[in-house]
Amino acid sequence: MNKVLIPEQPTLFLFICLFFIQMQVLRAQNNISTSDILKSSFKTSQVLFNEDRATFLSNANLKLPFIESVEFRTESRDLLLERQEYTIRISPNSTRAISRHNQINKNRLEEVEIENQIQINLELKKRYYLIIDFIFNERMITLFEEKQDQLNDKLFLLSEKVYDTNFDVKDLIETEDDFFDTKLKVSYLKEENNHLKRRITLSLGVSVDSLKLDDDRLLQVEQILNHDQKDSLGSDNLPLKLMKLKINTLENEMQLSVAKSNQFLDYVQAKYGGKNSFLFNENFSIGLGFKLPFFGSSNARKGAVYHKKLSEESKILYLTNKLKESRELDQDALNSAIKNYTLLVEQNEKSSVSSIYETYQEMEGISPLILLKLKILQQKKKIEILKSEYELYTSYIRSLASKELLFKQPYLNYLSSDVNLQINED
């Protein structure tokens, strides 16, 4: 009967168990999903900084008080204490100035929130492209490594026929060139793969030696071809909303300045000058200060604000036209990518190379070199189709972004085969 050997030192046995458990956990952590990468958009330093700014503006008391200032003044008469004068002067703010100031604070908070949303959208877009680049880079490495092995086998077969009378030297030279080009391409793709891995791990805030992106639930090509993209570009476009909000803030700042300039009541004061010559009588008075209307400086400020407002409105018009143009160009690029991919797939399905290869495989006496050449042709078509598929995915995401669909809340993972899969903010 076999005996199970248990280490005499329990602590050593426990340490070994914990080590293997930890290794399993680390190995599981290396397998990440597309949603994990997309969710990291909400944890970038700029997004967190903007959230802190919004929290400060929400909680801080930035309201304009009804009393602008309180002054206490004293004046000596003949250095006699009984003739010392005391004055309290209060300068108020008008209700109109208070209303404009509160609106400015509200606008600034909304500006920060919109700027943060724009930053989140930018981070999301970058991560969508990063995911696509990484997935297709790994697939491309696989295809080119297969091609490299095929070319290597072909070189071996050609080397055995060097002394044949019908030997094709040109074929050997072209195969060697293709082999070295493919080898160089594989090296470049692997270096790019390492670069993309570093970018992903940096975005996730982790450090791992190996990284495996789970693409089993990746959006299928058929889903892209059948996806109905609605045109949603309009008044809710964030850059346009931000520019309009800044114009509104400018107007309120001008109105605040005008309200302060046109404020009729300047101050209210109470003055006490001690006892006068009559018994029990006090020198006590109340005074009011009024501003006389003067519009010189106010008109200058109005002119500067209106000039800036016109400049911002022209930028809004330019941005609106640019967004519409970009949206149409991105949609054209998507339609072109769909057309090119569909055409390549149809050509590959109708190609006689696959049928000839299958037929030759069943026949006896067919040269292995001929079969290998057919396999290399098939591999070339696979690479071209994969390149077209990559363009299809990038054009799809670009089109969603230009139409604001990529950034609609609740956020959806548009690279997942589950069209309703949400990206939750942790």
Coordinates of C-alpha atoms in Angstrom, one line a residue:
M1 CA 0.0 0.0 0.0
N2 CA 1.5 3.4 -1.0
K3 CA 2.0 5.9 1.7
V4 CA 1.5 9.6 1.2
L5 CA 4.6 11.5 2.3
I6 CA 3.8 14.7 4.2
P7 CA 6.7 17.1 4.9
E8 CA 7.8 16.9 8.5
Q9 CA 7.7 20.7 8.8
P10 CA 4.1 21.9 8.5
T11 CA 5.2 25.5 7.8
L12 CA 7.2 24.4 4.8
F13 CA 4.2 22.4 3.4
L14 CA 1.9 25.4 4.0
F15 CA 4.3 27.7 2.2
I16 CA 4.5 25.5 -0.8
C17 CA 0.7 25.3 -1.0
L18 CA 0.4 29.1 -0.7
F19 CA 3.0 29.5 -3.4
F20 CA 1.1 27.3 -5.9
I21 CA -2.2 29.1 -5.1
Q22 CA -0.6 32.4 -5.7
M23 CA 0.8 31.3 -9.0
Q24 CA -2.6 30.1 -10.1
V25 CA -4.1 33.5 -9.1
L26 CA -1.4 35.4 -11.1
R27 CA -2.0 33.1 -14.0
A28 CA -5.7 33.9 -13.9
Q29 CA -5.0 37.6 -13.6
N30 CA -3.0 37.5 -16.9
N31 CA -6.2 36.5 -18.7
I32 CA -8.1 39.7 -19.2
S33 CA -11.2 40.6 -21.1
T34 CA -11.9 43.5 -23.4
S35 CA -14.2 45.0 -20.8
D36 CA -11.4 45.1 -18.3
I37 CA -9.3 47.2 -20.6
L38 CA -12.2 49.5 -21.5
K39 CA -13.1 50.0 -17.8
S40 CA -9.6 51.3 -17.1
S41 CA -10.7 54.5 -19.0
F42 CA -12.5 55.7 -15.9
K43 CA -9.3 55.4 -13.7
T44 CA -6.8 57.5 -15.6
S45 CA -5.1 60.3 -13.7
Q46 CA -6.7 63.1 -15.8
V47 CA -10.2 61.7 -15.3
L48 CA -9.7 61.3 -11.6
F49 CA -8.3 64.9 -11.4
N50 CA -11.3 66.2 -13.2
E51 CA -13.6 64.3 -10.8
D52 CA -11.7 66.0 -7.9
R53 CA -12.3 69.4 -9.5
A54 CA -16.0 68.7 -9.9
T55 CA -16.2 67.5 -6.3
F56 CA -14.5 70.7 -5.1
L57 CA -16.8 72.9 -7.1
S58 CA -19.9 71.0 -5.9
N59 CA -19.0 71.2 -2.2
A60 CA -17.2 74.5 -1.9
N61 CA -19.2 77.6 -0.9
L62 CA -18.4 79.9 -3.9
K63 CA -21.7 81.9 -3.7
L64 CA -21.5 85.7 -3.9
P65 CA -22.6 87.0 -0.4
F66 CA -25.2 89.7 -0.1
I67 CA -22.7 91.8 1.9
E68 CA -19.6 92.5 -0.2
S69 CA -17.5 94.1 2.6
V70 CA -17.7 95.6 6.1
E71 CA -15.5 98.5 7.1
F72 CA -14.8 99.9 10.6
R73 CA -13.3 103.4 10.7
T74 CA -12.3 105.7 13.5
E75 CA -11.2 109.3 13.6
S76 CA -9.8 111.3 16.5
R77 CA -10.9 114.9 17.2
D78 CA -8.3 116.9 19.2
L79 CA -7.0 113.7 20.7
L80 CA -10.0 113.6 23.1
L81 CA -11.5 110.3 23.7
E82 CA -15.0 111.7 24.2
R83 CA -14.8 113.3 20.8
Q84 CA -13.6 110.1 19.0
E85 CA -15.7 109.3 15.9
Y86 CA -16.6 105.7 14.9
T87 CA -18.0 104.6 11.6
I88 CA -19.3 101.3 10.3
R89 CA -19.7 101.1 6.5
I90 CA -21.4 98.1 4.7
S91 CA -21.1 97.6 1.0
P92 CA -23.8 95.3 -0.4
N93 CA -24.1 93.2 -3.6
S94 CA -27.1 93.5 -5.8
T95 CA -29.4 90.6 -6.3
R96 CA -28.7 90.7 -10.0
A97 CA -25.0 90.4 -9.4
I98 CA -25.6 87.5 -7.0
S99 CA -27.7 85.7 -9.6
R100 CA -25.1 86.1 -12.4
H101 CA -22.3 85.0 -10.1
N102 CA -24.2 81.8 -9.1
Q103 CA -24.9 81.1 -12.8
I104 CA -21.2 81.4 -13.5
N105 CA -20.3 78.9 -10.8
K106 CA -23.0 76.5 -12.1
N107 CA -21.5 76.8 -15.6
R108 CA -18.0 76.2 -14.4
L109 CA -19.1 73.0 -12.7
E110 CA -20.8 71.9 -15.8
E111 CA -17.7 72.7 -17.9
V112 CA -15.6 70.5 -15.7
E113 CA -18.1 67.7 -16.0
I114 CA -18.2 68.0 -19.8
E115 CA -14.4 68.2 -20.0
N116 CA -14.2 65.0 -17.9
Q117 CA -16.7 63.3 -20.2
I118 CA -14.7 64.3 -23.3
Q119 CA -11.6 62.9 -21.6
I120 CA -13.4 59.6 -20.8
N121 CA -14.5 59.3 -24.4
L122 CA -11.0 59.9 -25.6
E123 CA -9.6 57.2 -23.3
L124 CA -12.3 54.8 -24.4
K125 CA -11.6 55.4 -28.1
K126 CA -7.8 54.9 -27.5
R127 CA -8.5 51.6 -25.7
Y128 CA -10.8 50.3 -28.4
Y129 CA -8.1 50.8 -31.0
L130 CA -5.5 49.3 -28.6
I131 CA -7.7 46.1 -28.2
I132 CA -8.1 45.8 -32.0
D133 CA -4.4 46.3 -32.7
F134 CA -3.4 43.7 -30.1
I135 CA -5.9 41.0 -31.2
F136 CA -5.1 41.3 -34.9
N137 CA -1.4 41.7 -34.3
E138 CA -1.4 38.2 -32.5
R139 CA -3.5 36.7 -35.3
M140 CA -1.1 38.2 -37.9
I141 CA 1.9 36.7 -36.1
T142 CA 0.3 33.3 -36.3
L143 CA -0.4 33.6 -40.0
F144 CA 3.1 34.9 -40.9
E145 CA 4.8 32.2 -38.8
E146 CA 2.8 29.6 -40.7
K147 CA 3.9 31.2 -43.9
Q148 CA 7.5 31.3 -42.7
D149 CA 7.4 27.5 -42.0
Q150 CA 5.9 26.9 -45.4
L151 CA 8.5 28.9 -47.2
N152 CA 11.2 27.1 -45.2
D153 CA 9.8 23.8 -46.3
K154 CA 9.7 25.0 -49.9
L155 CA 13.4 26.1 -49.8
F156 CA 14.2 22.6 -48.5
L157 CA 12.4 20.9 -51.4
L158 CA 13.9 23.3 -53.9
S159 CA 17.4 22.6 -52.6
E160 CA 16.9 18.9 -53.4
K161 CA 16.2 19.8 -57.0
V162 CA 19.1 22.1 -57.6
Y163 CA 20.8 19.7 -60.0
D164 CA 17.6 18.8 -62.0
T165 CA 17.7 19.9 -65.6
N166 CA 14.3 21.7 -65.3
F167 CA 15.3 23.5 -62.0
D168 CA 13.9 27.0 -61.7
V169 CA 16.6 29.3 -60.2
K170 CA 14.2 32.3 -60.3
D171 CA 11.8 30.4 -58.1
L172 CA 14.5 29.7 -55.5
I173 CA 15.7 33.3 -55.4
E174 CA 12.1 34.7 -55.1
T175 CA 11.4 32.1 -52.3
E176 CA 14.5 33.1 -50.4
D177 CA 13.6 36.8 -50.7
D178 CA 10.0 36.0 -49.5
F179 CA 11.3 33.9 -46.7
F180 CA 13.6 36.6 -45.3
D181 CA 10.9 39.3 -45.8
T182 CA 8.5 37.1 -43.9
K183 CA 11.0 36.4 -41.1
L184 CA 11.6 40.2 -40.8
K185 CA 7.8 40.8 -40.7
V186 CA 7.4 38.2 -37.9
S187 CA 10.2 39.9 -35.9
Y188 CA 8.5 43.3 -36.4
L189 CA 5.1 42.0 -35.4
K190 CA 6.5 40.4 -32.2
E191 CA 8.2 43.6 -31.3
E192 CA 4.9 45.5 -31.9
N193 CA 3.2 42.8 -29.8
N194 CA 5.5 43.5 -26.8
H195 CA 4.8 47.2 -27.2
L196 CA 1.0 46.7 -27.2
K197 CA 1.3 44.5 -24.2
R198 CA 3.2 47.2 -22.3
R199 CA 0.5 49.7 -23.2
I200 CA -2.2 47.4 -22.0
T201 CA -0.5 46.7 -18.7
L202 CA 0.1 50.4 -18.2
S203 CA -3.5 51.2 -18.8
L204 CA -4.6 48.5 -16.4
G205 CA -2.1 49.6 -13.8
V206 CA -0.6 46.1 -13.4
S207 CA 2.7 44.5 -14.3
V208 CA 2.7 41.0 -15.7
D209 CA 5.2 38.9 -17.6
S210 CA 2.7 37.4 -20.0
L211 CA -0.6 38.7 -21.1
K212 CA -3.5 36.8 -22.6
L213 CA -6.5 38.8 -23.9
D214 CA -9.7 36.7 -23.9
D215 CA -11.1 37.3 -27.4
D216 CA -13.5 34.3 -27.4
R217 CA -16.4 36.6 -27.1
L218 CA -15.1 39.1 -29.6
L219 CA -17.7 40.8 -31.9
Q220 CA -18.1 38.7 -35.0
V221 CA -17.7 40.1 -38.5
E222 CA -21.3 39.2 -39.3
Q223 CA -22.5 41.4 -36.4
I224 CA -20.6 44.4 -37.9
L225 CA -22.0 43.8 -41.3
N226 CA -25.6 43.7 -39.9
H227 CA -25.1 46.5 -37.3
D228 CA -27.6 49.4 -37.7
Q229 CA -25.8 52.7 -36.9
K230 CA -28.1 55.5 -36.1
D231 CA -27.1 59.0 -36.7
S232 CA -27.1 60.8 -33.4
L233 CA -24.8 63.8 -33.9
G234 CA -26.7 66.8 -32.7
S235 CA -27.0 69.3 -29.9
D236 CA -25.7 66.8 -27.4
N237 CA -22.3 66.7 -29.0
L238 CA -19.9 67.3 -26.1
P239 CA -17.4 69.6 -27.8
L240 CA -20.2 71.8 -29.1
K241 CA -22.0 71.8 -25.7
L242 CA -18.7 72.9 -24.1
M243 CA -18.1 75.7 -26.5
K244 CA -21.7 77.0 -26.1
L245 CA -21.4 76.7 -22.4
K246 CA -18.2 78.8 -22.4
I247 CA -20.0 81.5 -24.5
N248 CA -22.8 81.5 -21.9
T249 CA -20.2 81.9 -19.1
L250 CA -18.7 84.9 -21.0
E251 CA -22.1 86.5 -21.2
N252 CA -22.8 86.0 -17.5
E253 CA -19.3 87.4 -16.6
M254 CA -20.1 90.5 -18.7
Q255 CA -23.5 90.8 -17.1
L256 CA -21.9 90.4 -13.6
S257 CA -19.5 93.2 -14.4
V258 CA -22.3 95.4 -15.7
A259 CA -24.4 94.7 -12.7
K260 CA -21.6 95.8 -10.4
S261 CA -21.0 98.9 -12.5
N262 CA -24.7 99.9 -12.5
Q263 CA -25.3 99.1 -8.9
F264 CA -27.1 102.2 -7.6
L265 CA -26.4 101.7 -3.9
D266 CA -22.7 101.8 -3.0
Y267 CA -22.8 101.6 0.8
V268 CA -24.7 102.1 4.0
Q269 CA -22.9 103.5 7.0
A270 CA -23.6 104.4 10.6
K271 CA -21.5 107.1 12.3
Y272 CA -21.1 107.9 16.0
G273 CA -19.2 111.0 17.0
G274 CA -19.6 111.1 20.8
K275 CA -21.6 113.5 22.9
N276 CA -22.4 117.0 21.6
S277 CA -22.7 120.2 23.7
F278 CA -26.3 119.5 24.7
L279 CA -27.0 117.3 27.6
F280 CA -27.9 113.7 26.9
N281 CA -27.7 114.3 23.1
E282 CA -25.4 112.0 21.0
N283 CA -23.7 112.7 17.7
F284 CA -25.1 109.8 15.7
S285 CA -25.9 109.7 11.9
I286 CA -26.7 107.2 9.1
G287 CA -25.4 107.8 5.6
L288 CA -26.0 106.3 2.2
G289 CA -23.6 106.3 -0.8
F290 CA -24.9 106.2 -4.3
K291 CA -23.0 105.7 -7.6
L292 CA -23.6 108.1 -10.4
P293 CA -24.1 106.5 -13.8
F294 CA -21.0 106.2 -15.9
F295 CA -20.8 103.8 -18.8
G296 CA -17.3 104.3 -20.3
S297 CA -15.6 101.3 -18.7
S298 CA -18.7 99.2 -19.1
N299 CA -19.0 99.8 -22.8
A300 CA -15.3 98.9 -23.3
R301 CA -15.9 95.5 -21.4
K302 CA -19.0 94.8 -23.5
G303 CA -17.1 95.4 -26.7
A304 CA -14.4 93.0 -25.7
V305 CA -16.9 90.3 -24.7
Y306 CA -18.9 90.6 -27.8
H307 CA -15.8 90.3 -30.0
K308 CA -14.8 87.1 -28.1
K309 CA -18.3 85.8 -28.4
L310 CA -18.3 86.3 -32.2
S311 CA -15.0 84.5 -32.4
E312 CA -16.4 81.5 -30.3
E313 CA -19.5 81.4 -32.4
S314 CA -17.5 81.2 -35.6
K315 CA -15.5 78.3 -34.0
I316 CA -18.8 76.5 -33.2
L317 CA -19.9 76.8 -36.9
Y318 CA -16.5 75.5 -38.1
L319 CA -16.6 72.6 -35.6
T320 CA -20.2 71.7 -36.6
N321 CA -19.3 71.5 -40.2
K322 CA -16.1 69.6 -39.5
L323 CA -18.0 67.0 -37.3
K324 CA -20.5 66.5 -40.1
E325 CA -17.8 66.1 -42.7
S326 CA -15.8 63.7 -40.4
R327 CA -19.0 61.6 -39.8
E328 CA -19.7 61.3 -43.5
L329 CA -16.0 60.4 -44.3
D330 CA -15.9 57.8 -41.5
Q331 CA -19.2 56.2 -42.8
D332 CA -17.8 56.1 -46.3
A333 CA -14.6 54.4 -44.9
L334 CA -16.8 51.8 -43.1
N335 CA -18.8 51.1 -46.3
S336 CA -15.6 50.8 -48.3
A337 CA -14.1 48.4 -45.7
I338 CA -17.3 46.3 -45.7
K339 CA -17.2 46.1 -49.5
N340 CA -13.5 45.2 -49.7
Y341 CA -13.9 42.5 -47.0
T342 CA -17.0 41.0 -48.6
L343 CA -15.3 41.0 -52.0
L344 CA -12.1 39.3 -50.7
V345 CA -14.1 36.6 -49.0
E346 CA -16.2 35.9 -52.1
Q347 CA -13.1 35.7 -54.2
N348 CA -11.5 33.3 -51.8
E349 CA -14.6 31.1 -51.8
K350 CA -14.7 31.1 -55.6
S351 CA -11.0 30.6 -55.9
S352 CA -9.9 27.3 -57.5
V353 CA -6.8 27.1 -55.4
S354 CA -8.6 25.4 -52.4
S355 CA -10.4 22.9 -54.6
I356 CA -7.3 22.0 -56.6
Y357 CA -5.3 21.5 -53.4
E358 CA -8.0 19.2 -52.0
T359 CA -8.1 17.3 -55.3
Y360 CA -4.3 16.9 -55.5
Q361 CA -4.1 15.7 -51.9
E362 CA -6.3 12.7 -52.9
M363 CA -4.2 11.9 -56.0
E364 CA -1.1 9.8 -56.0
G365 CA 2.2 10.9 -57.4
I366 CA 1.6 14.7 -57.0
S367 CA 4.8 16.6 -56.2
P368 CA 5.0 17.8 -52.6
L369 CA 6.4 21.1 -54.0
I370 CA 3.2 21.7 -56.0
L371 CA 1.0 21.1 -52.9
L372 CA 3.3 23.4 -50.9
K373 CA 2.9 26.2 -53.5
L374 CA -0.8 25.8 -53.3
K375 CA -0.7 26.1 -49.5
I376 CA 1.4 29.2 -49.7
L377 CA -1.1 30.8 -52.0
Q378 CA -3.9 29.9 -49.6
Q379 CA -1.9 31.5 -46.8
K380 CA -1.4 34.6 -48.8
K381 CA -5.2 35.0 -49.2
K382 CA -5.7 34.4 -45.5
I383 CA -3.3 37.3 -44.7
E384 CA -5.1 39.6 -47.1
I385 CA -8.4 38.7 -45.6
L386 CA -7.1 39.3 -42.1
K387 CA -5.8 42.8 -43.1
S388 CA -9.1 43.6 -44.6
E389 CA -10.9 42.4 -41.4
Y390 CA -8.6 44.6 -39.3
E391 CA -9.6 47.7 -41.4
L392 CA -13.3 46.7 -41.0
Y393 CA -13.0 46.6 -37.2
T394 CA -11.1 49.9 -37.0
S395 CA -13.5 51.6 -39.4
Y396 CA -16.5 50.3 -37.4
I397 CA -15.2 51.8 -34.1
R398 CA -14.2 55.1 -35.8
S399 CA -17.7 55.4 -37.3
L400 CA -19.4 54.7 -33.9
A401 CA -17.2 57.4 -32.3
S402 CA -17.9 60.1 -34.9
K403 CA -21.6 59.5 -34.5
E404 CA -21.3 59.7 -30.7
L405 CA -22.8 56.1 -30.4
L406 CA -19.5 54.8 -28.8
F407 CA -20.0 57.2 -25.8
K408 CA -23.7 56.8 -25.1
Q409 CA -24.5 56.0 -21.5
P410 CA -24.8 53.4 -20.2
Y411 CA -21.6 52.4 -21.8
L412 CA -21.7 49.3 -23.9
N413 CA -18.8 47.1 -25.0
Y414 CA -19.1 47.4 -28.8
L415 CA -16.3 44.8 -29.3
S416 CA -18.3 42.1 -27.5
S417 CA -20.5 39.6 -29.2
D418 CA -23.0 40.4 -26.5
V419 CA -24.4 43.6 -27.8
N420 CA -26.0 44.5 -24.4
L421 CA -22.8 44.0 -22.4
Q422 CA -22.3 47.1 -20.3
I423 CA -19.0 48.6 -19.1
N424 CA -19.6 49.4 -15.5
E425 CA -17.7 52.2 -13.8
D426 CA -16.2 50.7 -10.6

